[in-house]
mmCIF file of C-alpha atoms in Angstrom:
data_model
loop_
_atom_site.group_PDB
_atom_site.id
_atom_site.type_symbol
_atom_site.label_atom_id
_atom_site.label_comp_id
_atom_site.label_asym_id
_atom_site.label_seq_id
_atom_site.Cartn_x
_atom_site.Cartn_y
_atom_site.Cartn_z
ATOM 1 C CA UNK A 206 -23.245 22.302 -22.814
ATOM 2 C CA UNK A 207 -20.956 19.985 -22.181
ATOM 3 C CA UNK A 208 -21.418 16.508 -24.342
ATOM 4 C CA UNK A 209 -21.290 13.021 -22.587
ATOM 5 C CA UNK A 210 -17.656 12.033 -24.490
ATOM 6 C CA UNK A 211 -16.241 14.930 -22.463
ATOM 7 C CA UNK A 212 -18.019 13.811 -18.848
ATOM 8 C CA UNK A 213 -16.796 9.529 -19.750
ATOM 9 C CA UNK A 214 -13.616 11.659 -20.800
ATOM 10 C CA UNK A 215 -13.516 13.401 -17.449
ATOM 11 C CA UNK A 216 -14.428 10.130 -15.478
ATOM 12 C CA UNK A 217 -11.601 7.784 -16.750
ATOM 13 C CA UNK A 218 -9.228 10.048 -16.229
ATOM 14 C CA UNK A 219 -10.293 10.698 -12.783
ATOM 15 C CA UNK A 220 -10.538 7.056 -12.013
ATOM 16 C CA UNK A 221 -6.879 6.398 -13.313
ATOM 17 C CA UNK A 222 -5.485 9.299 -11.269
ATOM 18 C CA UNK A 223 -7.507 7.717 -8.306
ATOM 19 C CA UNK A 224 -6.098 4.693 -9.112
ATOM 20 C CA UNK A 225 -2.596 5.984 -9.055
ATOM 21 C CA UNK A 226 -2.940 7.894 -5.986
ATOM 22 C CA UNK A 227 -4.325 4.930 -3.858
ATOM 23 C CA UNK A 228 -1.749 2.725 -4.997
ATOM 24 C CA UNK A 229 1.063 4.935 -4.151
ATOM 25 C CA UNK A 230 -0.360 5.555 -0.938
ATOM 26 C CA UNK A 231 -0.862 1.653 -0.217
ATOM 27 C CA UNK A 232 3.140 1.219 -1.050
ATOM 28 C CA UNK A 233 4.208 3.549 0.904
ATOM 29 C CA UNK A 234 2.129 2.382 4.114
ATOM 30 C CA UNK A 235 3.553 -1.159 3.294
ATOM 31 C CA UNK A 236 6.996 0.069 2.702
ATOM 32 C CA UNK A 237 7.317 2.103 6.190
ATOM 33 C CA UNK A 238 5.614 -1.425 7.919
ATOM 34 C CA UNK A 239 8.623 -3.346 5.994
ATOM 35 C CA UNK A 240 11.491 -0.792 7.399
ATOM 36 C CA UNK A 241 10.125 -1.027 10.934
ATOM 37 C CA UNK A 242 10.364 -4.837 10.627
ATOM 38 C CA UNK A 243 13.677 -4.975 9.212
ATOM 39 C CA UNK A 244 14.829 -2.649 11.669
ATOM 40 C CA UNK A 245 13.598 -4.743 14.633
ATOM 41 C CA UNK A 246 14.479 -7.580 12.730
ATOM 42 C CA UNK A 247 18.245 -6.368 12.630
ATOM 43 C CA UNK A 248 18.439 -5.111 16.277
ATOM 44 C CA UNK A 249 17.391 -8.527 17.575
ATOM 45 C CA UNK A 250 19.292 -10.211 14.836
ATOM 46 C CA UNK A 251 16.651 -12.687 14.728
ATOM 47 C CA UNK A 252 13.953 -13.047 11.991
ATOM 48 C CA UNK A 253 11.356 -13.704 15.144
ATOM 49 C CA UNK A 254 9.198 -10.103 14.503
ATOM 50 C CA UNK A 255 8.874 -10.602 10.828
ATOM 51 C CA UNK A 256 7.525 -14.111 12.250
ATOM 52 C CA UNK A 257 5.310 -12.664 14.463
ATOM 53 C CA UNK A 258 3.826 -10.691 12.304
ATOM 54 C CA UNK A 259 2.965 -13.440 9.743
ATOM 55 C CA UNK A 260 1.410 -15.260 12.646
ATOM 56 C CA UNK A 261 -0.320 -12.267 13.636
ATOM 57 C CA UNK A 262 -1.986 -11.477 9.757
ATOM 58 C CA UNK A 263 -2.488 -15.092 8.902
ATOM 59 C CA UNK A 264 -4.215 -16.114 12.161
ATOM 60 C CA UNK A 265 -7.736 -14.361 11.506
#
């Protein structure tokens, strides 16, 4: 039998590595979203889509 150290043992460490995962998958999403921007941002050469999508996010 396993004891209940080992399971609260077992469940931190799984919540960390959750943790870990979610937040690397959050930067990258927000990273890509960033290089698309900066890319538009650049062919315009005009900050106007970085703009727009501040009015867009802060507008609900």
């Amino acid at each position: 039998m396993v004891d209940s150290f080992s399971y609260t043992l077992i469940s931190i460490t799984t919540l960390c590595f959750g943790l870990i995962v979610s937040f690397q998958i959050a930067h990258i999403h927000y990273c890509r979203r960033l290089t698309t921007l900066v890319r538009r941002s650049i062919s315009t050469r005009t900050i106007a889509p970085v703009l727009a999508e501040y009015e867009k996010y802060n507008t609900k």
